[in-house]
PDB file of C-alpha atoms in Angstrom:
ATOM      1  CA  ARG A1109     270.677  46.510 -12.989  1.00  0.00           C
ATOM      2  CA  LYS A1110     267.487  44.408 -13.440  1.00  0.00           C
ATOM      3  CA  GLU A1111     266.560  42.126 -10.596  1.00  0.00           C
ATOM      4  CA  VAL A1112     266.474  39.622 -13.646  1.00  0.00           C
ATOM      5  CA  GLU A1113     267.054  39.588 -16.941  1.00  0.00           C
ATOM      6  CA  GLN A1114     266.073  37.251 -19.773  1.00  0.00           C
ATOM      7  CA  ASP A1115     266.977  37.760 -23.479  1.00  0.00           C
ATOM      8  CA  PRO A1116     263.306  38.338 -24.794  1.00  0.00           C
ATOM      9  CA  GLY A1117     263.674  35.896 -27.706  1.00  0.00           C
ATOM     10  CA  PRO A1118     261.737  35.104 -29.123  1.00  0.00           C
ATOM     11  CA  PHE A1119     263.342  31.215 -29.935  1.00  0.00           C
ATOM     12  CA  ASN A1120     261.850  29.690 -33.032  1.00  0.00           C
ATOM     13  CA  VAL A1121     263.191  26.162 -33.337  1.00  0.00           C
ATOM     14  CA  PRO A1122     261.582  23.057 -35.166  1.00  0.00           C
ATOM     15  CA  GLU A1123     260.255  19.939 -33.330  1.00  0.00           C
ATOM     16  CA  GLY A1124     263.087  17.728 -32.572  1.00  0.00           C
ATOM     17  CA  ALA A1125     265.546  20.552 -31.799  1.00  0.00           C
ATOM     18  CA  THR A1126     266.870  21.839 -28.486  1.00  0.00           C
ATOM     19  CA  VAL A1127     266.832  25.631 -27.152  1.00  0.00           C
ATOM     20  CA  ALA A1128     268.381  26.854 -23.841  1.00  0.00           C
ATOM     21  CA  PHE A1129     268.271  30.545 -22.959  1.00  0.00           C
ATOM     22  CA  ASN A1130     269.566  31.868 -19.554  1.00  0.00           C
ATOM     23  CA  CYS A1131     268.324  33.907 -17.107  1.00  0.00           C
ATOM     24  CA  THR A1132     270.731  36.846 -14.679  1.00  0.00           C
ATOM     25  CA  TYR A1133     269.792  37.697 -11.287  1.00  0.00           C
ATOM     26  CA  SER A1134     271.696  40.699  -9.856  1.00  0.00           C
ATOM     27  CA  ASN A1135     271.542  39.205  -5.503  1.00  0.00           C
ATOM     28  CA  SER A1136     274.490  37.341  -5.295  1.00  0.00           C
ATOM     29  CA  ALA A1137     272.437  36.090  -2.328  1.00  0.00           C
ATOM     30  CA  SER A1138     269.560  34.871  -4.047  1.00  0.00           C
ATOM     31  CA  GLN A1139     268.505  31.163  -2.591  1.00  0.00           C
ATOM     32  CA  SER A1140     265.616  29.391  -4.943  1.00  0.00           C
ATOM     33  CA  PHE A1141     264.925  29.554  -8.329  1.00  0.00           C
ATOM     34  CA  PHE A1142     262.223  28.667 -10.691  1.00  0.00           C
ATOM     35  CA  TRP A1143     261.047  28.403 -14.539  1.00  0.00           C
ATOM     36  CA  TYR A1144     257.100  29.288 -14.634  1.00  0.00           C
ATOM     37  CA  ARG A1145     255.918  28.355 -18.299  1.00  0.00           C
ATOM     38  CA  GLN A1146     253.289  31.082 -19.447  1.00  0.00           C
ATOM     39  CA  ASP A1147     250.781  30.842 -22.162  1.00  0.00           C
ATOM     40  CA  CYS A1148     249.711  33.161 -24.250  1.00  0.00           C
ATOM     41  CA  ARG A1149     246.930  35.176 -22.029  1.00  0.00           C
ATOM     42  CA  LYS A1150     247.042  32.456 -19.567  1.00  0.00           C
ATOM     43  CA  GLU A1151     248.489  32.675 -15.756  1.00  0.00           C
ATOM     44  CA  PRO A1152     251.784  31.090 -15.028  1.00  0.00           C
ATOM     45  CA  LYS A1153     252.414  27.686 -14.549  1.00  0.00           C
ATOM     46  CA  LEU A1154     255.345  25.938 -12.515  1.00  0.00           C
ATOM     47  CA  LEU A1155     257.823  24.317 -14.802  1.00  0.00           C
ATOM     48  CA  MET A1156     260.980  23.527 -12.809  1.00  0.00           C
ATOM     49  CA  SER A1157     262.047  24.566  -8.858  1.00  0.00           C
ATOM     50  CA  VAL A1158     265.876  25.180  -9.055  1.00  0.00           C
ATOM     51  CA  TYR A1159     267.425  24.735  -5.286  1.00  0.00           C
ATOM     52  CA  SER A1160     270.889  23.604  -5.640  1.00  0.00           C
ATOM     53  CA  SER A1161     273.238  23.255  -8.808  1.00  0.00           C
ATOM     54  CA  GLY A1162     270.105  22.208 -10.856  1.00  0.00           C
ATOM     55  CA  ASN A1163     267.271  20.174 -12.223  1.00  0.00           C
ATOM     56  CA  GLU A1164     266.121  17.625 -14.137  1.00  0.00           C
ATOM     57  CA  ASP A1165     262.412  16.431 -15.573  1.00  0.00           C
ATOM     58  CA  GLY A1166     261.810  14.711 -18.736  1.00  0.00           C
ATOM     59  CA  ARG A1167     263.344  16.777 -21.027  1.00  0.00           C
ATOM     60  CA  PHE A1168     263.590  19.921 -19.342  1.00  0.00           C
ATOM     61  CA  THR A1169     267.425  20.773 -17.658  1.00  0.00           C
ATOM     62  CA  ALA A1170     267.591  24.115 -15.383  1.00  0.00           C
ATOM     63  CA  GLN A1171     271.003  24.520 -14.224  1.00  0.00           C
ATOM     64  CA  LEU A1172     272.720  27.141 -11.487  1.00  0.00           C
ATOM     65  CA  ASN A1173     275.764  29.107 -11.650  1.00  0.00           C
ATOM     66  CA  ARG A1174     275.207  30.718  -8.519  1.00  0.00           C
ATOM     67  CA  ALA A1175     279.787  32.479  -9.958  1.00  0.00           C
ATOM     68  CA  SER A1176     277.874  33.643 -12.379  1.00  0.00           C
ATOM     69  CA  GLN A1177     274.762  34.586 -11.306  1.00  0.00           C
ATOM     70  CA  TYR A1178     272.349  32.797 -13.417  1.00  0.00           C
ATOM     71  CA  ILE A1179     270.098  29.867 -14.180  1.00  0.00           C
ATOM     72  CA  SER A1180     269.496  28.342 -17.163  1.00  0.00           C
ATOM     73  CA  LEU A1181     266.885  26.302 -18.704  1.00  0.00           C
ATOM     74  CA  LEU A1182     267.117  23.597 -21.413  1.00  0.00           C
ATOM     75  CA  ILE A1183     264.647  21.813 -23.344  1.00  0.00           C
ATOM     76  CA  ARG A1184     265.068  18.644 -25.705  1.00  0.00           C
ATOM     77  CA  ASP A1185     263.264  17.381 -27.928  1.00  0.00           C
ATOM     78  CA  SER A1186     261.634  20.465 -28.497  1.00  0.00           C
ATOM     79  CA  LYS A1187     257.519  19.791 -28.983  1.00  0.00           C
ATOM     80  CA  LEU A1188     255.203  21.367 -30.474  1.00  0.00           C
ATOM     81  CA  SER A1189     253.458  22.680 -27.608  1.00  0.00           C
ATOM     82  CA  ASP A1190     256.452  23.879 -25.776  1.00  0.00           C
ATOM     83  CA  SER A1191     255.628  26.884 -27.497  1.00  0.00           C
ATOM     84  CA  ALA A1192     255.607  29.911 -24.398  1.00  0.00           C
ATOM     85  CA  THR A1193     257.148  32.059 -23.035  1.00  0.00           C
ATOM     86  CA  TYR A1194     259.301  30.491 -19.562  1.00  0.00           C
ATOM     87  CA  LEU A1195     259.441  32.943 -16.988  1.00  0.00           C
ATOM     88  CA  CYS A1196     262.185  32.741 -14.726  1.00  0.00           C
ATOM     89  CA  VAL A1197     261.703  33.771 -10.300  1.00  0.00           C
ATOM     90  CA  VAL A1198     264.390  34.389  -8.239  1.00  0.00           C
ATOM     91  CA  ASN A1199     263.210  33.545  -4.975  1.00  0.00           C
ATOM     92  CA  ASP A1200     264.103  36.374  -2.154  1.00  0.00           C
ATOM     93  CA  TYR A1201     262.289  38.237   0.312  1.00  0.00           C
ATOM     94  CA  LYS A1202     259.785  38.690  -2.298  1.00  0.00           C
ATOM     95  CA  LEU A1203     259.495  36.597  -5.605  1.00  0.00           C
ATOM     96  CA  SER A1204     260.840  38.786  -8.913  1.00  0.00           C
ATOM     97  CA  PHE A1205     260.297  38.272 -12.047  1.00  0.00           C
ATOM     98  CA  GLY A1206     262.448  38.193 -15.796  1.00  0.00           C
ATOM     99  CA  ALA A1207     259.784  39.619 -18.355  1.00  0.00           C
ATOM    100  CA  GLY A1208     259.910  36.233 -20.174  1.00  0.00           C
ATOM    101  CA  THR A1209     261.572  34.238 -23.214  1.00  0.00           C
ATOM    102  CA  THR A1210     259.342  33.219 -25.444  1.00  0.00           C
ATOM    103  CA  VAL A1211     259.634  29.802 -27.355  1.00  0.00           C
ATOM    104  CA  THR A1212     257.985  29.518 -30.687  1.00  0.00           C
ATOM    105  CA  VAL A1213     258.568  25.139 -32.070  1.00  0.00           C
ATOM    106  CA  ARG A1214     257.263  24.887 -35.489  1.00  0.00           C
ATOM    107  CA  ALA A1215     256.870  21.708 -37.179  1.00  0.00           C
TER     108      ALA A1215
ATOM    109  CA  GLY B 832     247.341  20.147  -6.523  1.00  0.00           C
ATOM    110  CA  ALA B 833     246.800  23.141  -4.789  1.00  0.00           C
ATOM    111  CA  VAL B 834     244.145  25.567  -7.015  1.00  0.00           C
ATOM    112  CA  VAL B 835     243.924  29.224  -6.519  1.00  0.00           C
ATOM    113  CA  SER B 836     240.967  30.400  -8.711  1.00  0.00           C
ATOM    114  CA  GLN B 837     240.283  34.394  -9.618  1.00  0.00           C
ATOM    115  CA  HIS B 838     237.039  35.726 -10.406  1.00  0.00           C
ATOM    116  CA  PRO B 839     236.004  37.471 -12.569  1.00  0.00           C
ATOM    117  CA  SER B 840     238.077  36.329 -15.208  1.00  0.00           C
ATOM    118  CA  ARG B 841     237.300  39.460 -17.712  1.00  0.00           C
ATOM    119  CA  VAL B 842     235.685  42.436 -17.198  1.00  0.00           C
ATOM    120  CA  ILE B 843     235.089  45.577 -18.782  1.00  0.00           C
ATOM    121  CA  CYS B 844     233.607  48.794 -16.983  1.00  0.00           C
ATOM    122  CA  LYS B 845     233.202  51.979 -17.713  1.00  0.00           C
ATOM    123  CA  SER B 846     236.085  55.009 -16.367  1.00  0.00           C
ATOM    124  CA  GLY B 847     235.404  56.216 -13.254  1.00  0.00           C
ATOM    125  CA  THR B 848     233.412  52.745 -12.107  1.00  0.00           C
ATOM    126  CA  SER B 849     234.635  50.648  -9.604  1.00  0.00           C
ATOM    127  CA  VAL B 850     235.856  46.304 -10.291  1.00  0.00           C
ATOM    128  CA  LYS B 851     236.617  44.287  -7.839  1.00  0.00           C
ATOM    129  CA  ILE B 852     238.577  40.967  -8.303  1.00  0.00           C
ATOM    130  CA  GLU B 853     238.249  38.036  -6.119  1.00  0.00           C
ATOM    131  CA  CYS B 854     241.076  35.181  -5.547  1.00  0.00           C
ATOM    132  CA  ARG B 855     240.352  31.874  -3.610  1.00  0.00           C
ATOM    133  CA  SER B 856     242.281  29.102  -2.219  1.00  0.00           C
ATOM    134  CA  LEU B 857     240.673  26.781  -3.082  1.00  0.00           C
ATOM    135  CA  ASP B 858     242.184  23.902  -1.335  1.00  0.00           C
ATOM    136  CA  PHE B 859     244.596  24.685   1.111  1.00  0.00           C
ATOM    137  CA  GLN B 860     245.112  27.676   3.464  1.00  0.00           C
ATOM    138  CA  ALA B 861     247.025  30.513   2.401  1.00  0.00           C
ATOM    139  CA  THR B 862     248.145  33.117   5.229  1.00  0.00           C
ATOM    140  CA  THR B 863     249.807  35.551   2.107  1.00  0.00           C
ATOM    141  CA  MET B 864     248.028  36.274  -1.130  1.00  0.00           C
ATOM    142  CA  PHE B 865     250.638  38.421  -3.882  1.00  0.00           C
ATOM    143  CA  TRP B 866     248.561  40.483  -6.432  1.00  0.00           C
ATOM    144  CA  TYR B 867     250.135  41.609 -10.074  1.00  0.00           C
ATOM    145  CA  ARG B 868     249.475  42.656 -12.684  1.00  0.00           C
ATOM    146  CA  GLN B 869     251.429  42.718 -16.170  1.00  0.00           C
ATOM    147  CA  PHE B 870     251.471  44.776 -19.299  1.00  0.00           C
ATOM    148  CA  PRO B 871     251.364  42.935 -22.824  1.00  0.00           C
ATOM    149  CA  LYS B 872     255.215  41.313 -23.756  1.00  0.00           C
ATOM    150  CA  GLN B 873     255.855  42.479 -19.995  1.00  0.00           C
ATOM    151  CA  SER B 874     257.048  40.918 -17.000  1.00  0.00           C
ATOM    152  CA  LEU B 875     254.298  40.584 -13.854  1.00  0.00           C
ATOM    153  CA  MET B 876     254.915  43.131 -11.669  1.00  0.00           C
ATOM    154  CA  LEU B 877     254.075  42.622  -7.974  1.00  0.00           C
ATOM    155  CA  MET B 878     251.634  44.836  -6.289  1.00  0.00           C
ATOM    156  CA  ALA B 879     251.048  44.346  -3.378  1.00  0.00           C
ATOM    157  CA  THR B 880     251.083  41.765  -0.528  1.00  0.00           C
ATOM    158  CA  SER B 881     247.775  40.550   1.100  1.00  0.00           C
ATOM    159  CA  ASN B 882     248.465  39.013   4.927  1.00  0.00           C
ATOM    160  CA  GLU B 883     245.403  37.552   6.539  1.00  0.00           C
ATOM    161  CA  GLY B 884     243.632  39.572   8.913  1.00  0.00           C
ATOM    162  CA  SER B 885     245.931  42.566   8.396  1.00  0.00           C
ATOM    163  CA  LYS B 886     246.854  45.660   5.543  1.00  0.00           C
ATOM    164  CA  ALA B 887     248.690  44.381   2.519  1.00  0.00           C
ATOM    165  CA  THR B 888     252.208  45.473   1.238  1.00  0.00           C
ATOM    166  CA  TYR B 889     252.106  47.847  -1.616  1.00  0.00           C
ATOM    167  CA  GLU B 890     255.073  47.931  -3.231  1.00  0.00           C
ATOM    168  CA  GLN B 891     256.647  51.100  -3.983  1.00  0.00           C
ATOM    169  CA  GLY B 892     254.861  53.470  -6.509  1.00  0.00           C
ATOM    170  CA  VAL B 893     252.030  50.852  -6.374  1.00  0.00           C
ATOM    171  CA  GLU B 894     248.855  53.645  -4.486  1.00  0.00           C
ATOM    172  CA  LYS B 895     247.552  52.312  -2.011  1.00  0.00           C
ATOM    173  CA  ASP B 896     243.862  54.382  -2.498  1.00  0.00           C
ATOM    174  CA  LYS B 897     243.606  52.985  -5.750  1.00  0.00           C
ATOM    175  CA  PHE B 898     243.437  49.650  -5.415  1.00  0.00           C
ATOM    176  CA  LEU B 899     242.891  48.294  -2.007  1.00  0.00           C
ATOM    177  CA  ILE B 900     243.069  44.779  -0.905  1.00  0.00           C
ATOM    178  CA  ASN B 901     241.230  42.920   1.734  1.00  0.00           C
ATOM    179  CA  HIS B 902     242.302  39.540   3.333  1.00  0.00           C
ATOM    180  CA  ALA B 903     239.427  38.943   5.641  1.00  0.00           C
ATOM    181  CA  SER B 904     240.108  35.048   5.526  1.00  0.00           C
ATOM    182  CA  LEU B 905     242.292  32.602   4.943  1.00  0.00           C
ATOM    183  CA  THR B 906     240.648  31.609   1.346  1.00  0.00           C
ATOM    184  CA  LEU B 907     240.056  34.648   0.066  1.00  0.00           C
ATOM    185  CA  SER B 908     242.156  38.190  -1.114  1.00  0.00           C
ATOM    186  CA  THR B 909     240.051  40.474  -2.869  1.00  0.00           C
ATOM    187  CA  LEU B 910     241.331  43.537  -5.593  1.00  0.00           C
ATOM    188  CA  THR B 911     239.837  46.581  -5.602  1.00  0.00           C
ATOM    189  CA  VAL B 912     240.091  49.076  -8.788  1.00  0.00           C
ATOM    190  CA  THR B 913     238.915  52.247  -7.024  1.00  0.00           C
ATOM    191  CA  SER B 914     237.858  54.438 -10.047  1.00  0.00           C
ATOM    192  CA  ALA B 915     239.357  52.395 -12.927  1.00  0.00           C
ATOM    193  CA  HIS B 916     240.919  54.538 -15.242  1.00  0.00           C
ATOM    194  CA  PRO B 917     241.906  52.946 -19.328  1.00  0.00           C
ATOM    195  CA  GLU B 918     245.348  53.294 -18.254  1.00  0.00           C
ATOM    196  CA  ASP B 919     244.407  50.583 -15.357  1.00  0.00           C
ATOM    197  CA  SER B 920     243.690  47.678 -18.408  1.00  0.00           C
ATOM    198  CA  SER B 921     246.134  44.995 -17.396  1.00  0.00           C
ATOM    199  CA  PHE B 922     246.053  41.266 -16.619  1.00  0.00           C
ATOM    200  CA  TYR B 923     245.462  41.525 -12.763  1.00  0.00           C
ATOM    201  CA  ILE B 924     246.409  37.771 -11.546  1.00  0.00           C
ATOM    202  CA  CYS B 925     246.293  36.489  -8.188  1.00  0.00           C
ATOM    203  CA  SER B 926     248.298  34.119  -5.746  1.00  0.00           C
ATOM    204  CA  ALA B 927     249.308  32.006  -3.072  1.00  0.00           C
ATOM    205  CA  ARG B 928     251.259  30.219  -1.386  1.00  0.00           C
ATOM    206  CA  THR B 929     250.949  26.373   0.253  1.00  0.00           C
ATOM    207  CA  SER B 930     253.565  27.147   2.822  1.00  0.00           C
ATOM    208  CA  GLY B 931     255.123  29.442   5.159  1.00  0.00           C
ATOM    209  CA  GLY B 932     258.784  31.454   4.532  1.00  0.00           C
ATOM    210  CA  PHE B 933     260.189  31.114   0.520  1.00  0.00           C
ATOM    211  CA  THR B 934     260.159  27.394  -0.302  1.00  0.00           C
ATOM    212  CA  GLY B 935     256.346  26.480  -0.652  1.00  0.00           C
ATOM    213  CA  GLU B 936     255.456  26.906  -4.467  1.00  0.00           C
ATOM    214  CA  LEU B 937     253.489  29.365  -5.589  1.00  0.00           C
ATOM    215  CA  PHE B 938     250.248  28.614  -7.336  1.00  0.00           C
ATOM    216  CA  PHE B 939     248.858  31.759  -9.458  1.00  0.00           C
ATOM    217  CA  GLY B 940     244.700  32.705 -10.261  1.00  0.00           C
ATOM    218  CA  GLU B 941     243.649  32.404 -14.338  1.00  0.00           C
ATOM    219  CA  GLY B 942     243.932  35.990 -14.703  1.00  0.00           C
ATOM    220  CA  SER B 943     241.403  38.955 -15.249  1.00  0.00           C
ATOM    221  CA  ARG B 944     241.610  40.709 -17.914  1.00  0.00           C
ATOM    222  CA  LEU B 945     240.468  44.102 -17.277  1.00  0.00           C
ATOM    223  CA  THR B 946     239.546  46.842 -19.954  1.00  0.00           C
ATOM    224  CA  VAL B 947     238.675  50.253 -18.930  1.00  0.00           C
ATOM    225  CA  LEU B 948     237.280  52.064 -21.732  1.00  0.00           C
TER     226      LEU B 948
END
């Protein structure tokens, strides 16, 4: 089993829609998690940190389910600019990256 | 916020040559930097952890003699791809933490796209 697994997508959604996707992790002792956004051919940029049960920042909500070992990211009222690949990162003794979930928001 | 600068952003070289990529933390001291490579549509793969003033820690399967890492100061780490071959063509990204331990935010350089002909 991979350390971090994500649904690669792509998730194609219209503007204004809500889109959500999960990331599962294998190490039950993992303590902190991140969602990064990566645009094509660019470096990843931090979107949100998740240390406890969850976090919310504007249209973005991250939730952590320790029992089932997954974190989720929900994007409300999708904008065209939300189109990107979203990387799940699990923070153990090293950072483990998921392969990313591609989201495409269409007009 | 903290900024990590990586140079060059794009490099094309002939097979057999060596290429050096620099990673600088511009407004903070980074005792630890990380080097990743990313193939198209794949996740970032950690290559090595670069520690200032000591030898880098390489991940399993990464050839330390091929990917030379030097972290001579608190603001600069370099990755040298020696005797590059076409299979080394990839996107190389560095990152640095703003604080020790595992809670500091991780900032990434802009990445360096290496193409070996």
